[in-house]
Short mmCIF file of C-alpha atoms in Angstrom, two decimals:
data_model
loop_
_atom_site.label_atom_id
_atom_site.label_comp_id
_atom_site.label_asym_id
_atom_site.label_seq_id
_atom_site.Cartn_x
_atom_site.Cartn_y
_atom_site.Cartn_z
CA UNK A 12 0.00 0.00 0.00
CA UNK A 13 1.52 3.53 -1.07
CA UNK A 14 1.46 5.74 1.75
CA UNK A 15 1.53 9.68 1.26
CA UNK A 16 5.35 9.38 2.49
CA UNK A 17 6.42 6.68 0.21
CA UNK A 18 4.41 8.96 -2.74
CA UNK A 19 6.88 11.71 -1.23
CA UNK A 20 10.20 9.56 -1.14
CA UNK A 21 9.16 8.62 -4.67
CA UNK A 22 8.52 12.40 -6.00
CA UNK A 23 12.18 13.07 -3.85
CA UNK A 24 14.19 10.15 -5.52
CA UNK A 25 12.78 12.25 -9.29
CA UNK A 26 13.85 15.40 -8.59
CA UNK A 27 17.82 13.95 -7.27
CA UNK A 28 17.60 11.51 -10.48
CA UNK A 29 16.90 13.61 -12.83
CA UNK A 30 19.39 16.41 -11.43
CA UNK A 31 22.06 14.38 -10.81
CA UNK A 32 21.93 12.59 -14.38
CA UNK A 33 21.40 15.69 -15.83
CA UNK A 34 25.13 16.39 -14.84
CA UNK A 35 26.61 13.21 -16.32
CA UNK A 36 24.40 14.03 -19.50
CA UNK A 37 25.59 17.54 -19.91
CA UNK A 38 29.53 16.50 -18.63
CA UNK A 39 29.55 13.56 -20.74
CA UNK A 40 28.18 14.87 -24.03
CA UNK A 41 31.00 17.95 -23.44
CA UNK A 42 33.65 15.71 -23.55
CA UNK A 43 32.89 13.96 -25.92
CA UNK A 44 32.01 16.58 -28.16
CA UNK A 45 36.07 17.84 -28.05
CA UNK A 46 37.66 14.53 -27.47
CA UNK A 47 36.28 12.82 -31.06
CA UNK A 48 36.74 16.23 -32.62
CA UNK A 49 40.23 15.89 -34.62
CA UNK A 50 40.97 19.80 -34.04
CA UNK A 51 40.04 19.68 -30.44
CA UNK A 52 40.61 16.30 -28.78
CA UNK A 53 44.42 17.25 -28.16
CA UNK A 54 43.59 20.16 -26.43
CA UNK A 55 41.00 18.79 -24.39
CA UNK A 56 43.59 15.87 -23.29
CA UNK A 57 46.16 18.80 -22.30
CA UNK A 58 43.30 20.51 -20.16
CA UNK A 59 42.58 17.56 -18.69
CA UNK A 60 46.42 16.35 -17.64
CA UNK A 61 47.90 20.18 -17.07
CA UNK A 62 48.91 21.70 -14.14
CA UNK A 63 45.46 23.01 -14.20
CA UNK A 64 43.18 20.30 -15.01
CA UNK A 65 41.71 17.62 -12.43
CA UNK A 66 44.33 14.80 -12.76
CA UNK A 67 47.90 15.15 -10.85
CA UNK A 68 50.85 13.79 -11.61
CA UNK A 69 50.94 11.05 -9.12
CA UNK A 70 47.71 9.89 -10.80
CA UNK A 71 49.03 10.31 -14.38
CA UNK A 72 52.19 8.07 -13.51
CA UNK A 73 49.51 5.23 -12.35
CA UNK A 74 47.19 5.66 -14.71
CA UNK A 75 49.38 5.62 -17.80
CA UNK A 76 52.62 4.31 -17.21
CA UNK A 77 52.13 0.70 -18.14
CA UNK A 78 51.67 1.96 -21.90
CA UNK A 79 48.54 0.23 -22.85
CA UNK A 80 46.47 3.21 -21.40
CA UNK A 81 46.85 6.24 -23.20
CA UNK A 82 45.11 9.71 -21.45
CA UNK A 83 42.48 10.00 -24.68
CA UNK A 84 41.37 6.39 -24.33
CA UNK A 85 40.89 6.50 -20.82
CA UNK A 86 38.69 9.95 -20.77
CA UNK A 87 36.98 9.22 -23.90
CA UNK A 88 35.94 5.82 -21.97
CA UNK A 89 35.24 8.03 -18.94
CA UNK A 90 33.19 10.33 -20.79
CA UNK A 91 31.21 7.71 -22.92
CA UNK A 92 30.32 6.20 -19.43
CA UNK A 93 30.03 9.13 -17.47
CA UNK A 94 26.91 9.99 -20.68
CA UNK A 95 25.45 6.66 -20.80
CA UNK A 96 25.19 6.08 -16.79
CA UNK A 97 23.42 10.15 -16.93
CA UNK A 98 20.86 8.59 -19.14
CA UNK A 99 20.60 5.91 -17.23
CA UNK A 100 19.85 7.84 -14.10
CA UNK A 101 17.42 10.01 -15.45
CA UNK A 102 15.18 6.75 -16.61
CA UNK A 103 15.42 5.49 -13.50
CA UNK A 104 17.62 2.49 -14.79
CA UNK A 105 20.14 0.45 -12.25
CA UNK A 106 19.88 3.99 -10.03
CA UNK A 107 20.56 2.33 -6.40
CA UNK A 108 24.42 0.65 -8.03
CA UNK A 109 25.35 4.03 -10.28
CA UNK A 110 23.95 5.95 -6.96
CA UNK A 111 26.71 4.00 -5.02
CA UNK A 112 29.39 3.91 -7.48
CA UNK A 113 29.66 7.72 -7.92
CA UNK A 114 29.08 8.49 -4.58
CA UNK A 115 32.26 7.19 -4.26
CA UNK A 116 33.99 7.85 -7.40
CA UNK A 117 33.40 11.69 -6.90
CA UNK A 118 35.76 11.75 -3.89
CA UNK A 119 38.44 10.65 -6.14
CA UNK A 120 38.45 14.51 -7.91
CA UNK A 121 39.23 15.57 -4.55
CA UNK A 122 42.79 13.60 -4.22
CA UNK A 123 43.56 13.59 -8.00
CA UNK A 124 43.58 17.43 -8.17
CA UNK A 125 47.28 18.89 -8.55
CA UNK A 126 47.43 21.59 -5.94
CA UNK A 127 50.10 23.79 -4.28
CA UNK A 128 48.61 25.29 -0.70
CA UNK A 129 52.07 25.56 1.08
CA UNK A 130 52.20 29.53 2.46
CA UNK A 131 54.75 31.59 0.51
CA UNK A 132 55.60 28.83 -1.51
CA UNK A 133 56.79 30.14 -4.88
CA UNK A 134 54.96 27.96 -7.19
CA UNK A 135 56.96 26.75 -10.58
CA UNK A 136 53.81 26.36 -12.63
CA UNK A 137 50.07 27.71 -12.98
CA UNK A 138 47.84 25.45 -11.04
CA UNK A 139 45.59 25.25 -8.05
CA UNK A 140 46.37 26.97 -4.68
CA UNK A 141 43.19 26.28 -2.95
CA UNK A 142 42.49 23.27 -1.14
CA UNK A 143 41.11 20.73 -3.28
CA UNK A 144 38.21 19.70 -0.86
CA UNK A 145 36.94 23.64 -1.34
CA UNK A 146 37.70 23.60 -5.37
CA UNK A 147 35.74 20.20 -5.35
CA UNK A 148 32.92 21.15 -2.90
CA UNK A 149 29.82 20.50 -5.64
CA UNK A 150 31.32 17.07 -5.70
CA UNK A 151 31.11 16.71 -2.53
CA UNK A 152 27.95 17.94 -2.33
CA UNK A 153 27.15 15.56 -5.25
CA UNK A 154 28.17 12.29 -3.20
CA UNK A 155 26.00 13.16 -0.74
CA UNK A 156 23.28 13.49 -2.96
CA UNK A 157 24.15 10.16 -4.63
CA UNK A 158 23.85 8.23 -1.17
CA UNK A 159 20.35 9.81 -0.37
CA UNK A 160 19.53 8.97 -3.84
CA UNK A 161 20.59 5.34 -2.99
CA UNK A 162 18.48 4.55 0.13
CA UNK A 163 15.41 6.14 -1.43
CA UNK A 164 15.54 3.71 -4.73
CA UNK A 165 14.51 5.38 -8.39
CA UNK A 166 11.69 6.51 -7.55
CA UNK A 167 8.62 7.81 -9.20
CA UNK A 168 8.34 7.39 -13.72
CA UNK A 169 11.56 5.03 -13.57
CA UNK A 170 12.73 1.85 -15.67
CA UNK A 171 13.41 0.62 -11.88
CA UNK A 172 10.11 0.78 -10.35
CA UNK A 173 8.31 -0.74 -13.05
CA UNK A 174 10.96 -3.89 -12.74
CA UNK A 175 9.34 -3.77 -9.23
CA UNK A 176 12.74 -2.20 -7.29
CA UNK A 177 10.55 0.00 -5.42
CA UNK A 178 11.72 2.89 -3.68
CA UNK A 179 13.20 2.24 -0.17
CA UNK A 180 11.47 2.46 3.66
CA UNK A 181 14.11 5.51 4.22
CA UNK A 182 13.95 7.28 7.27
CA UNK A 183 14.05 10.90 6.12
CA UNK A 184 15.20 12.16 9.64
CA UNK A 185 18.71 10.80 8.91
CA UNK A 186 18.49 11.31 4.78
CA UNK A 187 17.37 14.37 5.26
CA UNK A 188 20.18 15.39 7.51
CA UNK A 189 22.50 13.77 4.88
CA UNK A 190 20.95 15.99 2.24
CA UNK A 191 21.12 19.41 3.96
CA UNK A 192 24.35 18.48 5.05
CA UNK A 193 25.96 17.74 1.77
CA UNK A 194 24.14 20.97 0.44
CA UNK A 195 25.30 23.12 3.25
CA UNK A 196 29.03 22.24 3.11
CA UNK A 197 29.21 23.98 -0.67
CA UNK A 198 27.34 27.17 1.00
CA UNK A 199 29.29 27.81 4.04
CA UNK A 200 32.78 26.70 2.16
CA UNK A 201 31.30 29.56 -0.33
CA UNK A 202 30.83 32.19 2.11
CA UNK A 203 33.41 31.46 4.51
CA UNK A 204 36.22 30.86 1.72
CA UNK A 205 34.85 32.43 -1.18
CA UNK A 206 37.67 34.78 -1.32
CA UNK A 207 40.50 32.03 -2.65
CA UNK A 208 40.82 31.20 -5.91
CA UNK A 209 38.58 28.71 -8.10
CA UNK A 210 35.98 28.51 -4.68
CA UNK A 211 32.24 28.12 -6.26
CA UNK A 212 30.34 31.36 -5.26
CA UNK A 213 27.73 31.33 -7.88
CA UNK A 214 27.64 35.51 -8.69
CA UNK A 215 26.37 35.75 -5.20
CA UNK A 216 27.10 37.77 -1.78
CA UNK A 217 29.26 35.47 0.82
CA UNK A 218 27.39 36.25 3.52
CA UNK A 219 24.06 35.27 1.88
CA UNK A 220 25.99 31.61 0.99
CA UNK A 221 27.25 31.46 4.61
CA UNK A 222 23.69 32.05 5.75
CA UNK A 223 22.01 29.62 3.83
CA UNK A 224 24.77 26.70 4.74
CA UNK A 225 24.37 27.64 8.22
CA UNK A 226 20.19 27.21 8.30
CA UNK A 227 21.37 23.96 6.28
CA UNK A 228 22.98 22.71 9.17
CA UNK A 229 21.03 23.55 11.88
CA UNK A 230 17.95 24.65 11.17
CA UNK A 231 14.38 23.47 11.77
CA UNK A 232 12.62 21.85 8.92
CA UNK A 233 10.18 24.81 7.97
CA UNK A 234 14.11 27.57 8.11
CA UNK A 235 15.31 24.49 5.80
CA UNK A 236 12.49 24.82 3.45
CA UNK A 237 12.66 28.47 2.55
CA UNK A 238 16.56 28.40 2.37
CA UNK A 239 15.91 25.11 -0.27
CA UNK A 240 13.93 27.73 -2.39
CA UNK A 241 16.69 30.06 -2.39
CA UNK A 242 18.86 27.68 -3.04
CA UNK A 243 17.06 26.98 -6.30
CA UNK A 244 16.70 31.00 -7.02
CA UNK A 245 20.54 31.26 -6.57
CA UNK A 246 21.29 28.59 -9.13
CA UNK A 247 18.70 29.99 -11.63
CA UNK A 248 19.85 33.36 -11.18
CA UNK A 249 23.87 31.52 -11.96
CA UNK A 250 22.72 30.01 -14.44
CA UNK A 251 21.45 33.47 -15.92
CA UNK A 252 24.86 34.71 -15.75
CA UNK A 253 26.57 32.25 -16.92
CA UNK A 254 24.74 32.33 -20.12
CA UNK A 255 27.15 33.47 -22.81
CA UNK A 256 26.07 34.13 -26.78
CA UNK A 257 29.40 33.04 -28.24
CA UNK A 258 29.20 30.32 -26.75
CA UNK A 259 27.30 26.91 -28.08
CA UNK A 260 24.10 25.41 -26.37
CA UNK A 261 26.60 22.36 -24.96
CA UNK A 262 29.35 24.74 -23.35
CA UNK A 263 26.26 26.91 -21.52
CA UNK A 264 24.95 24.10 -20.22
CA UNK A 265 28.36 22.67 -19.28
CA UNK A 266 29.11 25.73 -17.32
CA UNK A 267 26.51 25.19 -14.88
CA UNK A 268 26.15 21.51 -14.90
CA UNK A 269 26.66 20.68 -11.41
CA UNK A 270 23.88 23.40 -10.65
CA UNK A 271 21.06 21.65 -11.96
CA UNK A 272 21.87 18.72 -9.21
CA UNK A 273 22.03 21.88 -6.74
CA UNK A 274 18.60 23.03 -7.77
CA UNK A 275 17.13 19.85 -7.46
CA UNK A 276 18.40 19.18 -3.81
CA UNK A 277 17.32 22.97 -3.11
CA UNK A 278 13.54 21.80 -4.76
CA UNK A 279 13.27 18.52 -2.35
CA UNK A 280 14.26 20.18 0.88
CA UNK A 281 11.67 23.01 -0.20
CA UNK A 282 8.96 20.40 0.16
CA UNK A 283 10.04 17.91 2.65
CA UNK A 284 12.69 20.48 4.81
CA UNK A 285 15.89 18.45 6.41
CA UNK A 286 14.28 16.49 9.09
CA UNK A 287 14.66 17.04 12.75
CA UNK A 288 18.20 15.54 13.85
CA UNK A 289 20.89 17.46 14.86
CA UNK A 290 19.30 20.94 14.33
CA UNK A 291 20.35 23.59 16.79
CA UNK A 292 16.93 22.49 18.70
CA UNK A 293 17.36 19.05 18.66
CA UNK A 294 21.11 20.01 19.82
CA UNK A 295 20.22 21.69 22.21
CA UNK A 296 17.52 19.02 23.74
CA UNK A 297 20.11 16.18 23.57
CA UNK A 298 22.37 18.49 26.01
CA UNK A 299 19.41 19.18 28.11
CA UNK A 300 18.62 15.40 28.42
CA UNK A 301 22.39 14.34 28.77
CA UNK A 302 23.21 17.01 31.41
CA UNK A 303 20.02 15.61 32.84
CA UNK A 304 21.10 12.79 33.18
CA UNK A 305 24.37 13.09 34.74
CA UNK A 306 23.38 15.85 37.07
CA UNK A 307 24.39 15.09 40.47
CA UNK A 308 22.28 14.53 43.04
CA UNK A 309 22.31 16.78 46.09
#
């Protein structure tokens, strides 16, 4: 019997699938689109393995050393699957194992980014000198998303569902904490450290960002709720100025990929808030109760 929560979990496990495979889509179909172009493929490979680009040297050595794996046939191969498991996430197919595998695979951009943080340090080449966990904070943000996404199930209009993988009992106390959590950490690294270089901001005050991450973290459901709607004005209005003319309809969208995940977490913790657990309240009457507990007796 579908209860009115399970109809919600369903309608929750949507809006996450389609955002999150709507980033794969976009990210794979970009790739592609310069890696199988003859005038553009080396270039993309040299963004990719530069000083600049997302895989370090230490990774490089691993990766390709053994000359059978070259850097195009490995990110084409990346890219092709990267575009084939978005599709597959946004029909609701095999969602619970590609929900796993990229929650963890997304950590891996964290410790495969070439970065230089040391203080004073007078770096030899261009690259990053931020701290990759605050360059990589959407994918963070994205793991998270991809383990909430994995206890609910596919959800509502998916290939899953109608295989009779129905969406999961989930407790939404603890996913939702998950959720605002992983949504909160990209906010309050963007207004606490959106100063430094290559930190997401999205065209938006610092202190706004550090506001919303904070009511992330510990607010009640109903604070959670409003800041999930301006979460999802924040990305529309980035997405507004990212657009660029010159640009093609692939590189717009592929300069604000990761937002359309954002705006879908912002859109399911406008209608079902965070849950209760560990909000500043809920804080605050744990204390209460342990203190309680352990006060003495006179």
């Amino acid at each position: 019997m579908m209860t009115q929560e399970n109809t919600f979990f369903d309608k929750a496990a949507l809006l996450l699938r389609l955002g999150l495979g709507t980033v794969f889509i976009i990210g794979g179909l970009s790739k592609l689109s310069l890696l199988l172009s003859s005038t553009h493929q080396a270039g993309m490979v040299a963004n990719y393995m530069g000083t600049t680009g997302y895989i370090n040297e230490l990774f490089q050595d691993y990766l390709f050393s053994n000359g059978f794996l070259t850097p195009w046939f490995f990110l084409t191969s990346l890219s092709a699957f990267e575009l084939f498991s978005g599709i597959a996430l946004v029909v609701g197919l095999m969602v619970r194992p590609l929900a796993l595998f990229y929650g963890l695979l997304l950590w891996t951009f964290v410790f495969s980014l070439p970065v230089d943080t040391v203080p004073g340090a007078s770096v030899g080449v261009k690259t990053y000198t931020s701290p990759a966990i605050f360059v990589q904070i959407r994918d963070i943000t994205l793991s998270g998303m991809m383990f909430v996404l994995f206890n609910l199930g596919a959800g509502a209009y998916s290939v899953d569902k109608k295989q009779g993988y129905m969406t999961g009992q989930a407790d939404w106390n603890a996913l939702g904490l998950l959720l605002r959590f992983s949504l909160g950490l990209t906010f309050i690294v963007g207004g606490f450290f959106g100063a430094y270089a290559k930190i997401p901001t999205f065209a938006t005050s610092q202190l706004l960002l550090a506001a919303v991450g904070v009511v992330l973290v510990f607010g009640r459901p109903q604070f959670v709720k409003v800041a999930g709607g301006i979460i999802v004005a924040i990305m529309l209005w980035f997405m507004l100025t990212k657009l660029n003319l010159d640009k093609g309809v692939i590189a717009n969208l592929n300069s604000v990929k990761r937002e359309f995940a954002l705006a879908a977490a912002g859109l399911v913790l406008m209608k079902m808030g965070g849950g209760e657990r560990f909000t500043l309240a809920d804080l605050i009457s744990r204390s209460k109760h342990v203190f309680g507990v352990y006060k003495p007796v006179s």
